[in-house]
Tab-separated table of C-alpha atoms and ligand atoms in Angstrom:
chain	number	residue	atom	x	y	z
L	8	MET	CA	72.859	30.036	79.033
L	9	GLN	CA	69.543	31.185	80.465
L	10	ILE	CA	66.839	28.545	80.230
L	11	LEU	CA	63.359	29.412	81.378
L	12	LEU	CA	61.487	26.492	82.816
L	13	ASP	CA	57.825	26.120	83.560
L	14	ARG	CA	57.665	24.204	86.805
L	15	TYR	CA	53.860	23.950	86.641
L	16	SER	CA	53.877	22.353	83.213
L	17	SER	CA	52.993	18.674	82.825
L	18	GLN	CA	55.999	18.368	80.502
L	19	PRO	CA	58.965	16.897	82.431
L	20	ILE	CA	61.792	19.387	83.118
L	21	TYR	CA	64.412	17.442	81.145
L	22	LEU	CA	62.185	17.587	78.051
L	23	GLN	CA	61.697	21.319	78.531
L	24	ILE	CA	65.487	21.756	78.596
L	25	ARG	CA	65.775	19.556	75.528
L	26	ASP	CA	63.151	21.617	73.673
L	27	ARG	CA	64.762	24.966	74.589
L	28	ILE	CA	68.198	23.850	73.431
L	29	SER	CA	66.946	22.231	70.253
L	30	LYS	CA	65.091	25.491	69.460
L	31	LEU	CA	68.326	27.478	69.942
L	32	ILE	CA	70.039	25.109	67.500
L	33	GLN	CA	67.153	25.281	65.037
L	34	VAL	CA	67.093	29.088	64.878
L	35	GLY	CA	70.890	29.229	64.568
L	36	ALA	CA	71.519	30.790	67.987
L	37	MET	CA	73.791	27.819	68.608
L	38	GLN	CA	75.981	26.706	65.730
L	39	PRO	CA	77.616	23.367	64.907
L	40	GLY	CA	80.753	23.004	67.020
L	41	ASP	CA	79.494	25.345	69.782
L	42	ARG	CA	80.097	23.988	73.247
L	43	LEU	CA	77.100	23.504	75.510
L	44	PRO	CA	77.274	24.615	79.143
L	45	SER	CA	78.756	21.978	81.423
L	46	ILE	CA	76.266	19.789	83.243
L	47	ARG	CA	77.162	21.418	86.552
L	48	SER	CA	76.833	25.004	85.331
L	49	LEU	CA	73.513	24.405	83.562
L	50	ALA	CA	72.166	22.566	86.607
L	51	GLN	CA	73.135	25.580	88.726
L	52	SER	CA	71.806	28.272	86.430
L	53	ALA	CA	68.517	26.441	85.746
L	54	GLN	CA	68.246	25.338	89.364
L	55	VAL	CA	67.733	21.696	88.547
L	56	ASN	CA	69.372	18.463	89.535
L	57	LYS	CA	72.480	17.433	87.561
L	58	LEU	CA	70.716	14.194	86.623
L	59	THR	CA	67.992	16.223	84.910
L	60	VAL	CA	70.583	17.938	82.722
L	61	ILE	CA	72.283	14.618	81.985
L	62	GLU	CA	68.940	13.223	80.913
L	63	ALA	CA	68.218	16.249	78.688
L	64	TYR	CA	71.669	16.003	77.084
L	65	SER	CA	71.270	12.259	76.452
L	66	VAL	CA	67.977	12.850	74.674
L	67	LEU	CA	69.555	15.645	72.580
L	68	GLU	CA	72.401	13.269	71.802
L	69	GLY	CA	69.921	10.582	70.835
L	70	ASP	CA	68.213	13.111	68.552
L	71	GLY	CA	71.583	13.650	66.849
L	72	LEU	CA	71.642	17.356	67.765
L	73	ILE	CA	74.638	17.276	70.094
L	74	ASN	CA	77.550	14.960	70.710
L	75	ALA	CA	79.766	14.234	73.683
L	76	ARG	CA	83.531	14.477	73.361
L	77	GLN	CA	85.511	12.544	75.926
L	78	GLY	CA	86.699	14.906	78.670
L	79	ALA	CA	85.691	18.047	76.727
L	80	GLY	CA	81.919	18.178	77.221
L	81	TYR	CA	78.985	18.410	74.830
L	82	PHE	CA	78.998	20.148	71.426
L	83	VAL	CA	76.379	21.011	68.832
L	84	SER	CA	76.577	18.427	66.040
L	85	ALA	CA	77.024	19.216	62.392
L	86	PRO	CA	73.650	18.939	60.687
L	87	SER	CA	72.996	15.362	59.606
L	88	ALA	CA	73.849	14.725	55.992
L	89	THR	CA	71.292	16.784	54.135
L	90	VAL	CA	68.902	14.790	52.146
L	91	GLY	CA	67.883	16.422	48.924
L	92	ILE	CA	64.500	14.837	48.694
L	93	SER	CA	61.151	16.181	49.502
L	94	SER	CA	58.691	14.274	51.588
L	95	VAL	CA	56.066	15.486	49.139
L	96	ARG	CA	57.220	12.634	46.944
L	97	ALA	CA	56.590	10.142	49.732
L	98	ASP	CA	53.162	11.719	50.364
L	99	ALA	CA	52.215	11.374	46.721
L	100	MET	CA	53.386	7.791	46.733
L	101	LEU	CA	51.198	6.792	49.656
L	102	ASN	CA	48.237	9.028	49.042
L	103	SER	CA	47.523	8.005	45.468
L	104	ALA	CA	44.299	6.021	45.424
L	105	GLN	CA	44.584	2.611	46.967
L	106	GLU	CA	41.789	0.194	47.480
L	107	VAL	CA	40.576	-1.334	50.697
L	108	ALA	CA	41.577	-5.003	50.730
L	109	ILE	CA	38.919	-7.473	51.760
L	110	VAL	CA	40.657	-10.753	52.446
L	111	GLU	CA	39.188	-14.104	53.237
L	112	THR	CA	42.264	-16.157	52.291
L	113	TYR	CA	45.792	-15.041	52.917
L	114	ASN	CA	49.021	-15.053	51.022
L	115	ASP	CA	51.668	-17.239	52.556
L	116	SER	CA	55.166	-15.960	52.099
L	117	PHE	CA	56.356	-15.642	55.707
L	118	PHE	CA	57.915	-19.064	56.130
L	119	ASP	CA	59.946	-18.864	52.920
L	120	SER	CA	61.189	-15.341	53.511
L	121	TYR	CA	62.013	-16.052	57.175
L	122	VAL	CA	64.070	-19.139	56.463
L	123	THR	CA	65.853	-17.524	53.489
L	124	SER	CA	66.764	-14.521	55.599
L	125	ILE	CA	68.097	-16.592	58.515
L	126	GLN	CA	70.179	-18.729	56.159
L	127	ALA	CA	71.532	-15.620	54.409
L	128	GLN	CA	72.690	-14.111	57.701
L	129	LYS	CA	75.078	-17.007	58.000
L	130	GLN	CA	76.513	-16.450	54.536
L	131	GLU	CA	79.596	-14.305	54.294
L	132	GLY	CA	79.300	-11.335	51.915
L	133	THR	CA	75.495	-11.122	51.720
L	134	ILE	CA	73.995	-7.656	52.070
L	135	ASP	CA	70.682	-8.301	53.764
L	136	PHE	CA	68.257	-5.401	53.414
L	137	SER	CA	65.420	-7.791	54.234
L	138	LEU	CA	66.359	-8.077	57.926
L	139	GLY	CA	63.781	-7.109	60.526
L	140	PHE	CA	66.224	-6.075	63.240
L	141	ASN	CA	69.388	-4.090	63.950
L	142	LEU	CA	72.726	-5.414	62.931
L	143	SER	CA	74.293	-6.387	66.248
L	144	GLY	CA	76.131	-3.361	67.545
L	145	ASP	CA	78.579	-2.998	70.349
L	146	LEU	CA	76.964	-5.294	72.877
L	147	GLU	CA	80.021	-5.922	74.999
L	148	ASP	CA	78.227	-4.375	77.949
L	149	LEU	CA	75.391	-6.813	77.488
L	150	THR	CA	77.718	-9.822	77.606
L	151	ARG	CA	79.274	-8.559	80.828
L	152	ILE	CA	75.891	-7.773	82.324
L	153	ALA	CA	74.550	-11.174	81.279
L	154	ARG	CA	77.301	-12.817	83.301
L	155	ARG	CA	76.409	-10.693	86.316
L	156	ALA	CA	72.707	-11.465	85.888
L	157	MET	CA	73.419	-15.187	85.762
L	158	THR	CA	75.255	-15.176	89.062
L	159	GLY	CA	72.313	-13.377	90.660
L	160	ILE	CA	69.678	-15.874	89.514
L	161	ALA	CA	71.356	-19.224	90.098
L	162	ASP	CA	68.712	-20.132	92.691
L	163	SER	CA	65.673	-19.044	90.739
L	164	LEU	CA	66.815	-21.066	87.726
L	165	CYS	CA	65.902	-24.161	89.703
L	166	GLY	CA	62.227	-23.218	89.873
L	167	TYR	CA	59.400	-21.912	87.697
L	168	GLU	CA	58.640	-18.223	87.340
L	169	LEU	CA	55.372	-16.246	87.547
L	170	PRO	CA	53.492	-16.275	84.213
L	171	GLN	CA	53.448	-12.455	84.090
L	172	GLY	CA	57.244	-12.357	84.404
L	173	GLN	CA	59.800	-11.253	86.978
L	174	LEU	CA	58.680	-8.351	89.121
L	175	ASN	CA	62.042	-6.573	88.733
L	176	LEU	CA	61.771	-6.660	84.993
L	177	ARG	CA	58.166	-5.460	85.030
L	178	LYS	CA	59.194	-2.568	87.284
L	179	GLN	CA	61.959	-1.598	84.869
L	180	ILE	CA	59.591	-1.773	81.903
L	181	SER	CA	57.042	0.306	83.754
L	182	GLN	CA	59.652	3.047	84.377
L	183	GLN	CA	60.656	2.971	80.761
L	184	LEU	CA	57.047	3.385	79.658
L	185	VAL	CA	56.647	6.468	81.824
L	186	ARG	CA	59.318	8.121	79.675
L	187	LEU	CA	57.108	7.482	76.635
L	188	GLY	CA	54.191	9.121	78.379
L	189	LEU	CA	52.473	5.824	79.208
L	190	GLY	CA	51.828	5.246	82.887
L	191	ALA	CA	51.503	1.474	83.386
L	192	SER	CA	52.025	-0.247	86.695
L	193	PRO	CA	53.988	-3.537	86.867
L	194	GLU	CA	50.633	-5.215	87.625
L	195	ASN	CA	49.452	-4.306	84.111
L	196	ILE	CA	52.423	-5.874	82.367
L	197	ILE	CA	52.780	-9.416	81.008
L	198	VAL	CA	56.229	-10.426	79.785
L	199	THR	CA	55.954	-12.457	76.579
L	200	ASN	CA	58.170	-14.531	74.312
L	201	GLY	CA	58.817	-11.691	71.899
L	202	SER	CA	56.000	-9.335	70.986
L	203	ARG	CA	54.914	-11.928	68.445
L	204	GLN	CA	53.575	-14.014	71.305
L	205	GLY	CA	51.771	-10.949	72.646
L	206	LEU	CA	50.228	-10.457	69.197
L	207	ALA	CA	49.057	-14.062	69.081
L	208	LEU	CA	47.688	-14.033	72.640
L	209	ALA	CA	45.743	-10.807	72.091
L	210	MET	CA	44.440	-11.848	68.675
L	211	GLN	CA	43.302	-15.223	70.033
L	212	TYR	CA	41.638	-13.465	72.947
L	213	TYR	CA	39.706	-10.915	70.896
L	214	LEU	CA	38.960	-12.919	67.752
L	215	LYS	CA	37.318	-16.146	66.687
L	216	PRO	CA	37.241	-17.786	63.250
L	217	GLY	CA	35.202	-15.798	60.751
L	218	ASP	CA	35.433	-12.471	62.654
L	219	TRP	CA	36.399	-9.338	60.748
L	220	VAL	CA	39.574	-7.585	61.799
L	221	ILE	CA	41.002	-4.259	60.607
L	222	VAL	CA	44.673	-3.905	59.733
L	223	GLU	CA	46.679	-1.215	57.992
L	224	SER	CA	47.594	-1.996	54.402
L	225	PRO	CA	50.512	-2.612	54.139
L	226	THR	CA	51.238	-4.066	57.577
L	227	TYR	CA	53.590	-6.391	59.479
L	228	PHE	CA	53.318	-9.761	57.740
L	229	GLY	CA	53.860	-11.679	61.002
L	230	ALA	CA	50.484	-10.354	62.202
L	231	LEU	CA	48.848	-11.525	58.976
L	232	THR	CA	50.161	-15.055	59.476
L	233	ILE	CA	48.610	-15.173	62.955
L	234	LEU	CA	45.279	-14.006	61.557
L	235	LYS	CA	45.479	-16.606	58.844
L	236	GLU	CA	46.003	-19.313	61.421
L	237	LEU	CA	43.040	-18.025	63.410
L	238	GLY	CA	40.755	-18.153	60.371
L	239	THR	CA	39.600	-14.541	60.662
L	240	ARG	CA	38.679	-12.261	57.754
L	241	THR	CA	40.657	-9.095	57.209
L	242	ILE	CA	39.964	-5.578	56.047
L	243	GLY	CA	43.135	-3.788	54.961
L	244	ILE	CA	42.656	-0.027	55.257
L	245	PRO	CA	45.166	1.874	53.079
L	246	MET	CA	48.035	3.585	54.871
L	247	ARG	CA	48.310	7.246	53.925
L	248	SER	CA	51.295	9.451	54.686
L	249	ASP	CA	49.625	10.396	57.998
L	250	GLY	CA	48.528	6.865	58.949
L	251	MET	CA	45.514	4.668	58.350
L	252	ASN	CA	42.812	6.418	56.294
L	253	LEU	CA	40.297	7.260	59.032
L	254	GLU	CA	37.350	8.065	56.750
L	255	LEU	CA	37.581	4.631	55.220
L	256	LEU	CA	38.093	3.134	58.657
L	257	GLU	CA	34.838	4.595	59.904
L	258	GLN	CA	32.959	3.330	56.879
L	259	TYR	CA	34.228	-0.214	57.448
L	260	LEU	CA	33.695	-0.083	61.209
L	261	HIS	CA	30.116	0.841	60.502
L	262	ASN	CA	29.451	-1.722	57.768
L	263	TYR	CA	31.422	-4.736	58.968
L	264	ARG	CA	31.469	-4.373	62.782
L	265	PRO	CA	35.011	-5.783	63.111
L	266	LYS	CA	36.160	-7.206	66.428
L	267	LEU	CA	39.666	-5.697	66.484
L	268	ILE	CA	41.808	-2.923	64.974
L	269	TYR	CA	45.504	-3.778	64.689
L	270	THR	CA	47.727	-0.715	64.343
L	271	ILE	CA	51.453	0.063	64.414
L	272	SER	CA	51.130	3.704	65.390
L	273	THR	CA	54.821	4.574	65.748
L	274	LEU	CA	57.459	3.804	63.109
L	275	HIS	CA	55.046	1.599	61.251
L	276	ASN	CA	56.365	-1.569	59.670
L	277	PRO	CA	56.930	-1.413	56.711
L	278	THR	CA	56.342	2.287	55.849
L	279	GLY	CA	58.085	3.906	58.847
L	280	ILE	CA	55.194	6.340	59.370
L	281	THR	CA	54.429	7.705	62.867
L	282	THR	CA	50.912	9.013	63.363
L	283	SER	CA	50.207	12.382	64.986
L	284	GLN	CA	48.560	12.927	68.338
L	285	ALA	CA	45.406	14.074	66.531
L	286	HIS	CA	45.294	10.898	64.416
L	287	ARG	CA	45.659	8.814	67.585
L	288	GLN	CA	42.826	10.667	69.296
L	289	GLN	CA	40.543	10.250	66.291
L	290	LEU	CA	41.365	6.562	65.946
L	291	LEU	CA	40.592	5.972	69.611
L	292	ALA	CA	37.376	7.997	69.360
L	293	LEU	CA	36.241	5.789	66.459
L	294	ALA	CA	37.163	2.651	68.388
L	295	GLU	CA	35.088	3.909	71.311
L	296	LYS	CA	32.154	4.852	69.090
L	297	TYR	CA	32.028	1.364	67.554
L	298	ASN	CA	33.213	-0.398	70.710
L	299	CYS	CA	36.059	-2.042	68.830
L	300	PRO	CA	39.268	-2.899	70.775
L	301	ILE	CA	42.636	-1.712	69.473
L	302	LEU	CA	45.822	-3.766	69.459
L	303	GLU	CA	48.662	-1.226	69.417
L	304	ASP	CA	51.990	-2.707	68.348
L	305	ASN	CA	54.980	-0.536	69.201
L	306	ALA	CA	57.747	-2.978	68.265
L	307	PHE	CA	60.134	-0.136	67.363
L	308	GLU	CA	59.650	1.686	70.665
L	309	GLY	CA	62.676	3.850	71.467
L	310	LEU	CA	64.133	3.843	67.946
L	311	ASN	CA	62.771	7.296	67.021
L	312	PHE	CA	65.196	10.050	65.962
L	313	ASP	CA	62.850	12.808	67.076
L	314	THR	CA	60.060	13.041	69.635
L	315	VAL	CA	56.955	10.976	68.987
L	316	PRO	CA	53.502	11.314	70.556
L	317	ALA	CA	52.652	9.111	73.530
L	318	PRO	CA	51.126	5.742	72.576
L	319	ILE	CA	47.375	5.479	71.992
L	320	LYS	CA	47.262	3.351	75.147
L	321	ALA	CA	48.142	6.506	77.124
L	322	LEU	CA	44.808	8.038	76.008
L	323	ASP	CA	42.757	4.936	76.743
L	324	ARG	CA	40.231	5.385	79.552
L	325	ALA	CA	37.936	2.491	78.660
L	326	ASP	CA	40.438	-0.413	78.602
L	327	LEU	CA	39.970	-0.692	74.850
L	328	VAL	CA	43.671	-0.723	73.973
L	329	THR	CA	46.184	-3.540	74.425
L	330	TYR	CA	49.772	-2.375	73.970
L	331	LEU	CA	52.717	-4.493	72.815
L	332	SER	CA	56.422	-3.998	72.526
L	333	THR	CA	59.676	-5.929	72.478
L	334	PHE	CA	63.406	-5.837	73.136
L	335	SER	CA	64.040	-7.591	69.805
L	336	LYS	CA	64.602	-4.376	67.886
L	337	THR	CA	66.614	-2.503	70.475
L	338	LEU	CA	68.634	-5.369	71.943
L	339	MET	CA	68.563	-8.938	70.687
L	340	PRO	CA	65.744	-10.778	68.956
L	341	GLY	CA	67.275	-14.064	70.128
L	342	LEU	CA	66.523	-13.308	73.786
L	343	ARG	CA	62.819	-13.443	72.854
L	344	VAL	CA	61.582	-10.917	75.391
L	345	GLY	CA	58.595	-8.755	74.650
L	346	TYR	CA	55.736	-7.480	76.780
L	347	MET	CA	52.163	-6.373	76.750
L	348	VAL	CA	50.313	-3.724	78.745
L	349	VAL	CA	46.814	-4.897	79.552
L	350	THR	CA	44.308	-3.125	81.777
L	351	GLY	CA	40.965	-3.814	83.428
L	352	GLU	CA	39.012	-7.019	82.979
L	353	HIS	CA	41.283	-8.183	80.139
L	354	TYR	CA	44.329	-8.806	82.327
L	355	PRO	CA	43.309	-12.050	84.123
L	356	PRO	CA	42.149	-13.942	80.989
L	357	LEU	CA	45.198	-12.860	78.997
L	358	LEU	CA	47.508	-13.869	81.820
L	359	GLU	CA	45.805	-17.237	82.005
L	360	ARG	CA	46.331	-17.709	78.268
L	361	LYS	CA	49.989	-16.867	78.686
L	362	LEU	CA	50.262	-19.474	81.455
L	363	HIS	CA	48.584	-22.142	79.330
L	364	LYS	CA	50.781	-21.348	76.350
L	365	ASP	CA	54.231	-21.853	77.871
L	366	LEU	CA	54.132	-20.991	81.614
L	367	HIS	CA	56.585	-18.081	81.358
L	368	VAL	CA	59.457	-16.496	79.455
L	369	SER	CA	62.955	-17.897	80.048
L	370	THR	CA	64.237	-16.841	83.461
L	371	VAL	CA	67.689	-16.236	81.993
L	372	SER	CA	66.464	-13.886	79.262
L	373	GLN	CA	64.316	-11.951	81.733
L	374	ALA	CA	67.180	-11.563	84.206
L	375	VAL	CA	69.590	-10.366	81.511
L	376	ILE	CA	67.215	-7.690	80.237
L	377	SER	CA	66.232	-6.651	83.743
L	378	GLU	CA	69.871	-6.213	84.751
L	379	TYR	CA	70.653	-4.341	81.526
L	380	LEU	CA	67.792	-1.899	82.113
L	381	ALA	CA	68.654	-1.420	85.792
L	382	SER	CA	72.327	-0.755	85.009
L	383	GLY	CA	71.443	2.332	82.952
L	384	HIS	CA	73.324	0.926	79.943
L	385	PHE	CA	70.135	0.534	77.986
L	386	ARG	CA	69.509	4.279	77.704
L	387	HIS	CA	73.049	4.840	76.625
L	388	HIS	CA	72.821	1.997	74.129
L	389	LEU	CA	69.592	3.469	72.706
L	390	ASN	CA	71.201	6.879	72.205
L	391	HIS	CA	74.077	5.262	70.437
L	392	LEU	CA	71.768	3.165	68.273
L	393	ARG	CA	69.633	6.160	67.294
L	394	ASN	CA	72.689	8.169	66.254
L	395	ALA	CA	74.131	5.273	64.293
L	396	ASN	CA	70.796	4.549	62.620
L	397	LEU	CA	70.211	8.194	61.692
L	398	TYR	CA	73.554	8.190	59.925
L	399	ARG	CA	72.761	4.884	58.201
L	400	ARG	CA	69.315	6.095	57.140
L	401	ASN	CA	70.850	9.206	55.600
L	402	THR	CA	73.498	7.113	53.884
L	403	MET	CA	70.755	5.020	52.340
L	404	LEU	CA	68.768	8.088	51.269
L	405	GLN	CA	71.819	9.547	49.580
L	406	ALA	CA	72.617	6.274	47.845
L	407	LEU	CA	69.025	6.055	46.610
L	408	GLU	CA	69.205	9.602	45.264
L	409	ALA	CA	72.368	8.672	43.415
L	410	HIS	CA	71.359	5.296	41.992
L	411	MET	CA	67.582	4.909	41.735
L	412	LEU	CA	65.409	5.457	38.707
L	413	SER	CA	63.560	8.747	38.949
L	414	GLU	CA	60.211	6.914	39.025
L	415	VAL	CA	61.044	5.189	42.313
L	416	SER	CA	59.808	6.949	45.468
L	417	TRP	CA	60.369	6.244	49.141
L	418	THR	CA	59.374	7.275	52.645
L	419	ILE	CA	61.714	9.157	55.006
L	420	PRO	CA	61.014	7.644	58.420
L	421	ASN	CA	61.816	9.378	61.646
L	422	GLY	CA	63.452	6.268	63.100
L	423	GLY	CA	62.888	2.527	63.143
L	424	LEU	CA	64.737	0.352	60.687
L	425	PHE	CA	63.116	0.577	57.279
L	426	LEU	CA	62.578	2.601	54.153
L	427	TRP	CA	59.563	1.661	52.043
L	428	LEU	CA	60.006	2.105	48.313
L	429	ARG	CA	57.404	2.174	45.591
L	430	LEU	CA	58.506	0.956	42.184
L	431	PRO	CA	56.959	1.685	38.789
L	432	ASP	CA	54.126	-0.724	37.958
L	433	ARG	CA	56.037	-2.216	35.030
L	434	ILE	CA	58.682	-3.649	37.375
L	435	GLN	CA	57.836	-6.918	39.082
L	436	VAL	CA	59.450	-6.716	42.506
L	437	GLN	CA	59.643	-10.503	42.609
L	438	SER	CA	61.947	-10.439	39.550
L	439	LEU	CA	64.062	-7.738	41.160
L	440	LYS	CA	64.254	-9.844	44.315
L	441	SER	CA	65.508	-12.892	42.401
L	442	ALA	CA	68.066	-10.899	40.402
L	443	ALA	CA	69.278	-9.110	43.552
L	444	SER	CA	69.559	-12.325	45.487
L	445	ALA	CA	71.768	-13.756	42.703
L	446	ALA	CA	73.992	-10.701	43.323
L	447	ASN	CA	73.993	-11.419	47.089
L	448	VAL	CA	71.619	-8.587	47.986
L	449	LEU	CA	68.380	-9.447	49.800
L	450	ILE	CA	65.313	-7.218	49.845
L	451	GLY	CA	61.938	-7.415	51.584
L	452	CYS	CA	59.348	-8.016	48.897
L	453	GLY	CA	56.421	-5.589	49.247
L	454	LYS	CA	53.846	-8.234	48.430
L	455	ALA	CA	54.272	-9.960	51.804
L	456	PHE	CA	53.033	-6.833	53.638
L	457	PHE	CA	49.743	-6.476	51.799
L	458	PRO	CA	46.919	-8.448	53.420
L	459	SER	CA	45.741	-9.729	50.053
L	460	GLY	CA	49.240	-10.374	48.756
L	461	GLN	CA	48.350	-7.781	46.101
L	462	GLY	CA	49.188	-4.102	46.082
L	463	TYR	CA	51.503	-1.734	44.311
L	464	GLN	CA	55.051	-2.843	43.463
L	465	ALA	CA	57.112	-2.100	46.562
L	466	MET	CA	60.062	-3.206	48.629
L	467	ARG	CA	61.187	-2.737	52.222
L	468	LEU	CA	64.841	-2.003	52.869
L	469	ASN	CA	66.488	-2.244	56.283
L	470	PHE	CA	68.888	0.680	56.644
L	471	ALA	CA	70.530	-0.517	59.878
L	472	GLN	CA	73.509	-1.903	57.971
L	473	LYS	CA	77.176	-1.071	57.617
L	474	PRO	CA	77.335	2.199	55.616
L	475	GLU	CA	79.716	0.675	53.042
L	476	ASP	CA	77.260	-2.194	52.492
L	477	ILE	CA	74.398	0.268	52.091
L	478	THR	CA	76.194	2.195	49.365
L	479	LYS	CA	77.279	-0.970	47.580
L	480	GLY	CA	73.918	-2.739	47.893
L	481	ILE	CA	71.855	0.231	46.705
L	482	ALA	CA	74.159	0.698	43.706
L	483	ILE	CA	73.563	-2.964	42.802
L	484	LEU	CA	69.778	-2.565	43.139
L	485	GLY	CA	69.839	0.670	41.121
L	486	ASN	CA	71.777	-0.969	38.297
L	487	LEU	CA	69.491	-3.996	38.252
L	488	LEU	CA	66.437	-1.746	38.023
L	489	LYS	CA	67.946	0.116	35.074
L	490	THR	CA	68.287	-3.147	33.183
L	491	MET	CA	64.737	-4.314	33.914
Y	529	PLP	C1	55.607	-4.649	63.907
Y	529	PLP	C2	56.205	-5.865	64.537
Y	529	PLP	N1	55.574	-6.433	65.571
Y	529	PLP	C3	56.058	-7.522	66.181
Y	529	PLP	C4	57.224	-8.108	65.758
Y	529	PLP	C5	57.695	-9.344	66.459
Y	529	PLP	O1	58.933	-9.192	67.059
Y	529	PLP	P1	59.431	-10.108	68.259
Y	529	PLP	O2	58.534	-11.280	68.366
Y	529	PLP	O3	60.829	-10.489	67.910
Y	529	PLP	O4	59.359	-9.270	69.477
Y	529	PLP	C6	57.922	-7.552	64.679
Y	529	PLP	C7	59.160	-8.176	64.178
Y	529	PLP	O5	59.611	-7.918	63.107
Y	529	PLP	C8	57.404	-6.398	64.062
Y	529	PLP	O6	58.007	-5.822	63.019
């Protein structure tokens, strides 16, 4: 195979190889079942390091385009289960007129839904589409690595840690961010107790009671609960199929002079939408024009099936953007390790807030994640997770096609964990939720994601489930809807 590489391009070589091969597959020059050149032969013919080819092949594997067979090499995968549904339907669902939500008091459903979901996880036989994380996969490696990490930190367990977190972990995170196109030095990172703590720290830093804040509508309900506690006032800008409606955003930036924009730019929760590079540039330009900081939440970092643009933070030259992410969605929420990237004058005060809050994140959790990242298992685990989740997403899409009323529409996300479904107005999602829960199926009620607690009838379904549970659970939901 002859692969032409541009050594003067800013695009890393492994991504160039990935793009060339994925193009060959796309145009049919390589067919399902075809064997790819061995790592050694491609490294020789392209005159690159073997590690570069390995990296390119792992990304292709993560994208679901190729698969490795033990001892036999890499092969082009069969196309993922075709999904007979047009994204036009999802566009229509999101782009139909929605109103800006102006909220001075918040709805309060987080506590109930959180506790119900945690209790349900412990009940045998429940199909929980309301979960906000991956079903635990094959984490044997992690258990082994955790043991190794523990032996290495016995001494440091006896003392306190730096508030910004262990240097080794921050170095690992910084390397990981480079792969996303975000250059952040370890000195710009603060390790937090989950990204939820990062959200709270940043919101408390930028906002005071009574301030206006912009969020997407719908958005992550955990962020809304923090805003409620802070006593701020919220403007919910409707989410379109390409992201937050920027014309409306500008209008409200101009008229209300908000103090913060909260955005989930990649694999948005709950809709699964990833904004384009152009949308990111325009959003940042508006933030600059109105001097309004952005809080960019990338909780689903690394769970994309296909390439995604670099975070908005990568474009930020004026220290307007604070970036957040977490290991809750890719590894274990129970470890409670997240992090923020903060630059310029904002770093010292945010670090001080972190110190005052709880000194630092558990030394054990930090050491486990640091060791897992350093061992190289994390990248492998991510590839595996992406492949598994792509299959599960497609299983859910097929089940929906088979069992849902024709008036129900849904998004087709390029990764993450959720599908977002819009129901006909005559169906009260709360009634569906109660009926489904009686049949041992839990759903995320759309209402919780709208800043005002109002909005169209919708539900969020987590597709990272066992395929047999997906098929069974969706059939149950479909049948319930038909009777409503
Ligand atoms: C968009 C978003 N941000 C932040 C979080 C918080 O996650 P954690 O605190 O576990 O890192 C979540 C969890 O569901 C989320 O969906």
